[in-house]
Structure formats: structure tokens, C-alpha cells
Amino acid sequence: MRKRIITISRQFGSGGRSIGKEVAKTLGIAYYDRELIEKVAEKTGLSPDFIAERGEYSPSKNPFAYSFVDRSINGMSLSDYLYNEQRRVILELADKEPCVIVGRCADYILRERTDCLHAFIHASEEVRAERIVKLYGETNVEPKKRLHDKDKKRAVNYKYYTDQEWGLAKNYDITLDSGVLGIDTCVKILVELAK
Amino acid sequence: MRKRIITISRQFGSGGRSIGKEVAKTLGIAYYDRELIEKVAEKTGLSPDFIAERGEYSPSKNPFAYSFVDRSINGMSLSDYLYNEQRRVILELADKEPCVIVGRCADYILRERTDCLHAFIHASEEVRAERIVKLYGETNVEPKKRLHDKDKKRAVNYKYYTDQEWGLAKNYDITLDSGVLGIDTCVKILVELAK
């Protein structure tokens, strides 16, 4: 079956977003990352920056912290409210048109559909550290610590909402090491599979 | 860099062996699975059947059991002795010629080489259950239980000798769901990447 929708989960600094953008461009289909955030912002009234940060990252490394923060909307934590709204937007987008969706547990949210290709992009710490310094510049936090913190938060967020382990091969149709294979090859493989 | 050697790790029933065989055939390179067992048998005097079973599967689901069984060769357990000999054969083969090697922690054993492509093949329980019944017939053990038992032993064996988690995307250059993508597509992707 042709894959109308491609979800891309990715380690921080692995180039997953660039790959997703390029795949969408090559296939001539929509790309949802920042655009998804804008849609969720419209629906919820929350600020795009808040959604960007909290829609994919747990507020704390401690998953239990979810219960104690932001209890504010209809008895739901703000995190749960945001997840639900994000989920609704992702389901609507998938119904509407072929697209690439990056992050935000989209693989899990769309798991029942058979017209999706679920990919996970990763790379070694060395490759990713170099990439984030090149893309986002130096900060006073050591690059490997930045990678570790961000991925830890993504993993906790994913585990909390999906009850699955982030980065386990069996959750994805394909996983690719962008450092070993190269960004262009990853794009080419995903484009071929989607056709 | 061209990938001379392809290691294939696989869930039981995922078609990883068939994929490996076809990749080797298409690339016109050697395929080591049973042939590797024969080589280890020559070196060790152990029977091929014993090697086939114990060279890849822990003797028990309990990793601690390793310490208490088979203490017989130079103070090494038979399992450790077999692992060491298998390791030596795999390193020799990789030096000798381009090849496909299935299972036996070859991805970990050859991790320092840059001319290897490390792949992991998996599929859903439903797809694999159907496949093993078709290939190996029914037994008095329920197919899903057979899958679970065999993979559990492989995971324990892998963890014991590599200290890594079996099936975690980051341990491999590429992982593929053979049920979703199809055996032929998996072969095609690996052949392309090796070229």
C-alpha cells in the first residue's frame, strides 16, 4: 500500500527534521513541524513557544512530576490537555492530506493507519554534538549534555503518553543512522518507500 | 565508504535469514550462517547442532545461570569458550572476504570496522507467527510462545556478551520491519546501501 503519511521521530541533532523537510519537498507533500505548532496554538490559545517546548518534552525528567504540575484545565494537567489537542490536530491532518509529521508521538497516534510509514532517525553522539554546535551554536552547556537532556525529556514524554520505549526498533517501520548512511541517503530511502 | 560486510540481526520468524541469503546472492558475496557453524565446529570439535543452538541462545532465560553451567574448558564456561571461538571465526571471515553474517553478535564483534553495514530485521508477532508455522510447521507450543522464547534467549545472550540491548535502533545502521515493507524491499534497500 502506498504510504501517504510519513512520521519521523528523531534523536536531537540527528538531522531528522532536515530529512523530513527534504522528503516532503521531494514528494511534493505537506510538512508539519512548526506548522503543526501554529495549528495547535490557534485551537488552544497557548503560545507557539510554549507548545514547541512542552508539546514534545516532559516538564521534568521525573515522569511522576506529570501529576503535580499544571493542574489547570478541566481537571487535566496542561501537559495532558496539550497532548490531547496535539493528538486531535495530527489525526485531522492525516485525514486531510498526504504529509510528513515530525515528532510529537505521531507514530503512536497514527499507529492504526496502514497508510503511514513510521521512521526513526538517530546518529552517534559525536556526529550529533558536532551538528548541534554547527546549527545552534555553542552554549555554556557541553554539547553531549545538551543531547542527553533533550533526548531524555523526549523519551520520558513518549513513554508517558504511549507506554512504549522511545528508539526501540520494533516501534518503527524503519530506523536509520544518519551519521553512517548520510542525510541524502536517508531522504532517498524514505522517498522510495513512500512512493 | 563501501560496505564490504553486512551483519544481520533478526527477530525469530522475521525472515532475516532469507533476506541475508538473498542480499549475498545478489551482491555475489559469501553468506555465513550454517557455514560459520561448520567452521566453528572444525576449530572446537563441538557438534554443529550444539553450536547452532548454544552459539546464539543463552542456556537459560536467567543471565546469572551462565556462571553455573558448563564450567569445563580452561576454567571458562562452555558458553564463553564457544563465544570466543565464534568471535575469532567472525573476525577472520571479515578480514578474508566481503560477506553477509547472520546473528551471533556479529554487529557487536565487528563494531570497530567502518566497512560494515549493521542491519536488524523485525516484524509484528502476527506476521512472524504465520511465517514460522509455514516454514517449520506446527508444534505443541503455541507459535507466539515459540517466538517469545527464542527471542528472549537471543536477547539475554546478546546482553550478556555485548552489554547492549538487543533491538535498540541505535545499535544498528538500519532496522527494517519486513512485515510492513516486504522481504523484497528489505533486500533491495540493503543491496543498494552495500554498493
PDB file of C-alpha atoms in Angstrom, chain A:
ATOM      1  CA  MET A   1       0.000   0.000   0.000  1.00  0.00           C
ATOM      2  CA  ARG A   2       1.186   3.453  -0.809  1.00  0.00           C
ATOM      3  CA  LYS A   3       2.331   5.427   2.238  1.00  0.00           C
ATOM      4  CA  ARG A   4       0.513   8.764   2.278  1.00  0.00           C
ATOM      5  CA  ILE A   5       1.879   9.873   5.613  1.00  0.00           C
ATOM      6  CA  ILE A   6       5.411   9.715   6.940  1.00  0.00           C
ATOM      7  CA  THR A   7       6.077  10.194  10.622  1.00  0.00           C
ATOM      8  CA  ILE A   8       9.627  10.971  11.671  1.00  0.00           C
ATOM      9  CA  SER A   9      10.835  10.525  15.213  1.00  0.00           C
ATOM     10  CA  ARG A  10      14.395  11.566  15.836  1.00  0.00           C
ATOM     11  CA  GLN A  11      17.200  11.923  18.323  1.00  0.00           C
ATOM     12  CA  PHE A  12      18.158  15.545  18.927  1.00  0.00           C
ATOM     13  CA  GLY A  13      20.831  16.597  16.419  1.00  0.00           C
ATOM     14  CA  SER A  14      20.357  13.599  14.121  1.00  0.00           C
ATOM     15  CA  GLY A  15      19.076  15.688  11.215  1.00  0.00           C
ATOM     16  CA  GLY A  16      15.610  14.137  11.395  1.00  0.00           C
ATOM     17  CA  ARG A  17      13.908  17.483  10.769  1.00  0.00           C
ATOM     18  CA  SER A  18      16.067  18.272   7.724  1.00  0.00           C
ATOM     19  CA  ILE A  19      15.383  14.784   6.389  1.00  0.00           C
ATOM     20  CA  GLY A  20      11.649  15.199   6.923  1.00  0.00           C
ATOM     21  CA  LYS A  21      11.606  18.577   5.221  1.00  0.00           C
ATOM     22  CA  GLU A  22      13.533  17.259   2.222  1.00  0.00           C
ATOM     23  CA  VAL A  23      11.334  14.157   1.915  1.00  0.00           C
ATOM     24  CA  ALA A  24       8.209  16.344   1.906  1.00  0.00           C
ATOM     25  CA  LYS A  25       9.724  18.672  -0.684  1.00  0.00           C
ATOM     26  CA  THR A  26      10.775  15.792  -2.968  1.00  0.00           C
ATOM     27  CA  LEU A  27       7.383  14.123  -2.739  1.00  0.00           C
ATOM     28  CA  GLY A  28       5.572  17.443  -3.074  1.00  0.00           C
ATOM     29  CA  ILE A  29       3.543  16.924   0.098  1.00  0.00           C
ATOM     30  CA  ALA A  30       2.962  19.000   3.229  1.00  0.00           C
ATOM     31  CA  TYR A  31       5.488  19.188   6.044  1.00  0.00           C
ATOM     32  CA  TYR A  32       4.254  19.617   9.604  1.00  0.00           C
ATOM     33  CA  ASP A  33       6.523  20.697  12.360  1.00  0.00           C
ATOM     34  CA  ARG A  34       6.299  24.403  13.125  1.00  0.00           C
ATOM     35  CA  GLU A  35       3.052  24.458  11.109  1.00  0.00           C
ATOM     36  CA  LEU A  36       1.569  21.895  13.452  1.00  0.00           C
ATOM     37  CA  ILE A  37       2.510  24.057  16.395  1.00  0.00           C
ATOM     38  CA  GLU A  38       0.712  27.021  14.826  1.00  0.00           C
ATOM     39  CA  LYS A  39      -2.426  24.948  14.363  1.00  0.00           C
ATOM     40  CA  VAL A  40      -2.371  23.787  17.968  1.00  0.00           C
ATOM     41  CA  ALA A  41      -1.786  27.396  19.071  1.00  0.00           C
ATOM     42  CA  GLU A  42      -4.893  28.503  17.157  1.00  0.00           C
ATOM     43  CA  LYS A  43      -7.032  25.839  18.806  1.00  0.00           C
ATOM     44  CA  THR A  44      -5.782  26.226  22.331  1.00  0.00           C
ATOM     45  CA  GLY A  45      -4.750  29.843  22.687  1.00  0.00           C
ATOM     46  CA  LEU A  46      -1.425  28.649  24.070  1.00  0.00           C
ATOM     47  CA  SER A  47       1.700  30.374  22.790  1.00  0.00           C
ATOM     48  CA  PRO A  48       3.632  28.668  19.966  1.00  0.00           C
ATOM     49  CA  ASP A  49       6.828  28.788  22.039  1.00  0.00           C
ATOM     50  CA  PHE A  50       5.179  27.052  24.938  1.00  0.00           C
ATOM     51  CA  ILE A  51       3.775  24.367  22.618  1.00  0.00           C
ATOM     52  CA  ALA A  52       7.133  23.863  20.905  1.00  0.00           C
ATOM     53  CA  GLU A  53       8.801  23.261  24.217  1.00  0.00           C
ATOM     54  CA  ARG A  54       6.132  21.422  26.154  1.00  0.00           C
ATOM     55  CA  GLY A  55       4.340  19.555  23.373  1.00  0.00           C
ATOM     56  CA  GLU A  56       7.244  17.183  22.999  1.00  0.00           C
ATOM     57  CA  TYR A  57       9.267  17.420  26.182  1.00  0.00           C
ATOM     58  CA  SER A  58       8.309  16.322  29.617  1.00  0.00           C
ATOM     59  CA  PRO A  59       8.427  19.187  32.128  1.00  0.00           C
ATOM     60  CA  SER A  60      10.809  17.146  34.229  1.00  0.00           C
ATOM     61  CA  LYS A  61      12.978  14.055  33.935  1.00  0.00           C
ATOM     62  CA  ASN A  62      10.741  12.508  36.545  1.00  0.00           C
ATOM     63  CA  PRO A  63       7.631  11.075  34.894  1.00  0.00           C
ATOM     64  CA  PHE A  64       5.740  11.244  38.171  1.00  0.00           C
ATOM     65  CA  ALA A  65       6.075  15.004  38.067  1.00  0.00           C
ATOM     66  CA  TYR A  66       3.319  14.985  35.442  1.00  0.00           C
ATOM     67  CA  SER A  67       0.757  14.543  38.158  1.00  0.00           C
ATOM     68  CA  PHE A  68       1.846  17.512  40.168  1.00  0.00           C
ATOM     69  CA  VAL A  69       2.253  20.280  37.625  1.00  0.00           C
ATOM     70  CA  ASP A  70      -0.118  22.500  35.733  1.00  0.00           C
ATOM     71  CA  ARG A  71      -3.351  21.076  37.044  1.00  0.00           C
ATOM     72  CA  SER A  72      -5.481  23.703  35.446  1.00  0.00           C
ATOM     73  CA  ILE A  73      -7.776  22.815  32.548  1.00  0.00           C
ATOM     74  CA  ASN A  74     -10.907  20.755  33.223  1.00  0.00           C
ATOM     75  CA  GLY A  75      -9.038  18.880  35.904  1.00  0.00           C
ATOM     76  CA  MET A  76      -6.436  17.886  33.287  1.00  0.00           C
ATOM     77  CA  SER A  77      -2.811  18.863  33.592  1.00  0.00           C
ATOM     78  CA  LEU A  78      -1.748  21.382  30.990  1.00  0.00           C
ATOM     79  CA  SER A  79       0.560  18.705  29.533  1.00  0.00           C
ATOM     80  CA  ASP A  80      -2.306  16.272  29.083  1.00  0.00           C
ATOM     81  CA  TYR A  81      -4.526  18.975  27.614  1.00  0.00           C
ATOM     82  CA  LEU A  82      -1.778  19.933  25.163  1.00  0.00           C
ATOM     83  CA  TYR A  83      -1.186  16.268  24.230  1.00  0.00           C
ATOM     84  CA  ASN A  84      -4.892  15.756  23.560  1.00  0.00           C
ATOM     85  CA  GLU A  85      -5.140  18.844  21.369  1.00  0.00           C
ATOM     86  CA  GLN A  86      -1.959  17.941  19.504  1.00  0.00           C
ATOM     87  CA  ARG A  87      -3.303  14.436  19.000  1.00  0.00           C
ATOM     88  CA  ARG A  88      -6.544  15.798  17.560  1.00  0.00           C
ATOM     89  CA  VAL A  89      -4.668  18.067  15.113  1.00  0.00           C
ATOM     90  CA  ILE A  90      -2.420  15.181  13.996  1.00  0.00           C
ATOM     91  CA  LEU A  91      -5.433  12.920  13.351  1.00  0.00           C
ATOM     92  CA  GLU A  92      -7.132  15.678  11.357  1.00  0.00           C
ATOM     93  CA  LEU A  93      -4.021  16.391   9.270  1.00  0.00           C
ATOM     94  CA  ALA A  94      -3.592  12.694   8.473  1.00  0.00           C
ATOM     95  CA  ASP A  95      -7.193  12.549   7.295  1.00  0.00           C
ATOM     96  CA  LYS A  96      -6.847  15.688   5.239  1.00  0.00           C
ATOM     97  CA  GLU A  97      -3.744  15.212   3.077  1.00  0.00           C
ATOM     98  CA  PRO A  98      -0.500  13.328   2.485  1.00  0.00           C
ATOM     99  CA  CYS A  99       2.185  14.808   4.720  1.00  0.00           C
ATOM    100  CA  VAL A 100       5.347  14.418   6.763  1.00  0.00           C
ATOM    101  CA  ILE A 101       4.921  14.894  10.509  1.00  0.00           C
ATOM    102  CA  VAL A 102       7.971  15.287  12.731  1.00  0.00           C
ATOM    103  CA  GLY A 103       7.959  14.193  16.376  1.00  0.00           C
ATOM    104  CA  ARG A 104       5.087  14.613  18.835  1.00  0.00           C
ATOM    105  CA  CYS A 105       4.328  10.877  19.195  1.00  0.00           C
ATOM    106  CA  ALA A 106       2.757  10.942  15.700  1.00  0.00           C
ATOM    107  CA  ASP A 107       3.969   7.367  15.090  1.00  0.00           C
ATOM    108  CA  TYR A 108       1.928   6.204  18.066  1.00  0.00           C
ATOM    109  CA  ILE A 109      -1.064   8.443  17.425  1.00  0.00           C
ATOM    110  CA  LEU A 110      -1.361   7.143  13.830  1.00  0.00           C
ATOM    111  CA  ARG A 111      -0.416   3.521  14.584  1.00  0.00           C
ATOM    112  CA  GLU A 112      -3.781   2.103  13.469  1.00  0.00           C
ATOM    113  CA  ARG A 113      -3.498   3.544   9.964  1.00  0.00           C
ATOM    114  CA  THR A 114      -1.942   1.328   7.306  1.00  0.00           C
ATOM    115  CA  ASP A 115      -1.051   4.225   5.007  1.00  0.00           C
ATOM    116  CA  CYS A 116       1.719   5.542   7.254  1.00  0.00           C
ATOM    117  CA  LEU A 117       5.449   4.952   7.171  1.00  0.00           C
ATOM    118  CA  HIS A 118       7.000   5.355  10.610  1.00  0.00           C
ATOM    119  CA  ALA A 119      10.699   6.253  10.658  1.00  0.00           C
ATOM    120  CA  PHE A 120      13.191   6.924  13.442  1.00  0.00           C
ATOM    121  CA  ILE A 121      16.430   8.814  12.761  1.00  0.00           C
ATOM    122  CA  HIS A 122      19.454   8.581  15.042  1.00  0.00           C
ATOM    123  CA  ALA A 123      23.232   9.068  14.956  1.00  0.00           C
ATOM    124  CA  SER A 124      26.233   8.704  17.234  1.00  0.00           C
ATOM    125  CA  GLU A 125      26.796  11.274  19.976  1.00  0.00           C
ATOM    126  CA  GLU A 126      29.892  12.554  18.175  1.00  0.00           C
ATOM    127  CA  VAL A 127      28.026  13.240  14.936  1.00  0.00           C
ATOM    128  CA  ARG A 128      25.103  14.879  16.737  1.00  0.00           C
ATOM    129  CA  ALA A 129      27.255  17.010  19.016  1.00  0.00           C
ATOM    130  CA  GLU A 130      29.061  18.412  16.002  1.00  0.00           C
ATOM    131  CA  ARG A 131      25.784  19.063  14.242  1.00  0.00           C
ATOM    132  CA  ILE A 132      24.068  20.962  17.062  1.00  0.00           C
ATOM    133  CA  VAL A 133      27.095  23.199  17.603  1.00  0.00           C
ATOM    134  CA  LYS A 134      27.132  23.968  13.875  1.00  0.00           C
ATOM    135  CA  LEU A 135      23.370  24.598  13.734  1.00  0.00           C
ATOM    136  CA  TYR A 136      22.584  26.180  17.076  1.00  0.00           C
ATOM    137  CA  GLY A 137      25.995  27.421  18.226  1.00  0.00           C
ATOM    138  CA  GLU A 138      27.847  26.840  21.487  1.00  0.00           C
ATOM    139  CA  THR A 139      26.166  27.379  24.848  1.00  0.00           C
ATOM    140  CA  ASN A 140      27.599  27.145  28.325  1.00  0.00           C
ATOM    141  CA  VAL A 141      26.336  23.575  28.490  1.00  0.00           C
ATOM    142  CA  GLU A 142      28.586  20.898  26.999  1.00  0.00           C
ATOM    143  CA  PRO A 143      27.100  19.576  23.673  1.00  0.00           C
ATOM    144  CA  LYS A 144      26.796  15.951  24.818  1.00  0.00           C
ATOM    145  CA  LYS A 145      24.960  17.076  27.928  1.00  0.00           C
ATOM    146  CA  ARG A 146      22.557  19.084  25.740  1.00  0.00           C
ATOM    147  CA  LEU A 147      21.879  15.992  23.608  1.00  0.00           C
ATOM    148  CA  HIS A 148      21.363  13.834  26.636  1.00  0.00           C
ATOM    149  CA  ASP A 149      18.984  16.264  28.389  1.00  0.00           C
ATOM    150  CA  LYS A 150      16.799  16.816  25.349  1.00  0.00           C
ATOM    151  CA  ASP A 151      16.562  13.130  24.403  1.00  0.00           C
ATOM    152  CA  LYS A 152      15.859  12.157  27.993  1.00  0.00           C
ATOM    153  CA  LYS A 153      12.897  14.539  28.037  1.00  0.00           C
ATOM    154  CA  ARG A 154      11.631  13.235  24.691  1.00  0.00           C
ATOM    155  CA  ALA A 155      11.945   9.643  25.895  1.00  0.00           C
ATOM    156  CA  VAL A 156      10.070  10.358  29.120  1.00  0.00           C
ATOM    157  CA  ASN A 157       7.328  12.237  27.246  1.00  0.00           C
ATOM    158  CA  TYR A 158       6.996   9.375  24.728  1.00  0.00           C
ATOM    159  CA  LYS A 159       6.908   6.722  27.442  1.00  0.00           C
ATOM    160  CA  TYR A 160       4.307   8.651  29.428  1.00  0.00           C
ATOM    161  CA  TYR A 161       1.876   9.053  26.535  1.00  0.00           C
ATOM    162  CA  THR A 162       2.468   5.836  24.576  1.00  0.00           C
ATOM    163  CA  ASP A 163       3.680   3.353  27.192  1.00  0.00           C
ATOM    164  CA  GLN A 164       6.351   2.364  24.645  1.00  0.00           C
ATOM    165  CA  GLU A 165      10.133   2.706  24.719  1.00  0.00           C
ATOM    166  CA  TRP A 166      11.453   5.506  22.560  1.00  0.00           C
ATOM    167  CA  GLY A 167      14.007   4.322  19.963  1.00  0.00           C
ATOM    168  CA  LEU A 168      13.143   0.634  20.086  1.00  0.00           C
ATOM    169  CA  ALA A 169      13.379  -0.715  16.510  1.00  0.00           C
ATOM    170  CA  LYS A 170      10.098  -2.612  16.685  1.00  0.00           C
ATOM    171  CA  ASN A 171       8.056   0.591  17.107  1.00  0.00           C
ATOM    172  CA  TYR A 172       9.095   1.830  13.659  1.00  0.00           C
ATOM    173  CA  ASP A 173       8.903   0.515  10.093  1.00  0.00           C
ATOM    174  CA  ILE A 174      12.437   1.725   9.504  1.00  0.00           C
ATOM    175  CA  THR A 175      15.213   3.296  11.567  1.00  0.00           C
ATOM    176  CA  LEU A 176      18.283   4.926  10.054  1.00  0.00           C
ATOM    177  CA  ASP A 177      21.666   6.093  11.350  1.00  0.00           C
ATOM    178  CA  SER A 178      22.005   9.408   9.525  1.00  0.00           C
ATOM    179  CA  GLY A 179      25.659   9.703  10.552  1.00  0.00           C
ATOM    180  CA  VAL A 180      26.678   6.403   8.965  1.00  0.00           C
ATOM    181  CA  LEU A 181      24.348   6.486   5.970  1.00  0.00           C
ATOM    182  CA  GLY A 182      24.318  10.241   5.313  1.00  0.00           C
ATOM    183  CA  ILE A 183      21.345  12.612   5.234  1.00  0.00           C
ATOM    184  CA  ASP A 184      20.871  12.335   1.440  1.00  0.00           C
ATOM    185  CA  THR A 185      20.708   8.543   1.532  1.00  0.00           C
ATOM    186  CA  CYS A 186      18.137   8.660   4.328  1.00  0.00           C
ATOM    187  CA  VAL A 187      15.999  11.039   2.250  1.00  0.00           C
ATOM    188  CA  LYS A 188      16.317   8.803  -0.804  1.00  0.00           C
ATOM    189  CA  ILE A 189      15.298   5.647   1.061  1.00  0.00           C
ATOM    190  CA  LEU A 190      12.235   7.278   2.640  1.00  0.00           C
ATOM    191  CA  VAL A 191      11.134   8.835  -0.636  1.00  0.00           C
ATOM    192  CA  GLU A 192      11.434   5.468  -2.407  1.00  0.00           C
ATOM    193  CA  LEU A 193       9.453   3.709   0.324  1.00  0.00           C
ATOM    194  CA  ALA A 194       6.684   6.301   0.246  1.00  0.00           C
ATOM    195  CA  LYS A 195       6.177   6.003  -3.490  1.00  0.00           C
TER     196      LYS A 195
END
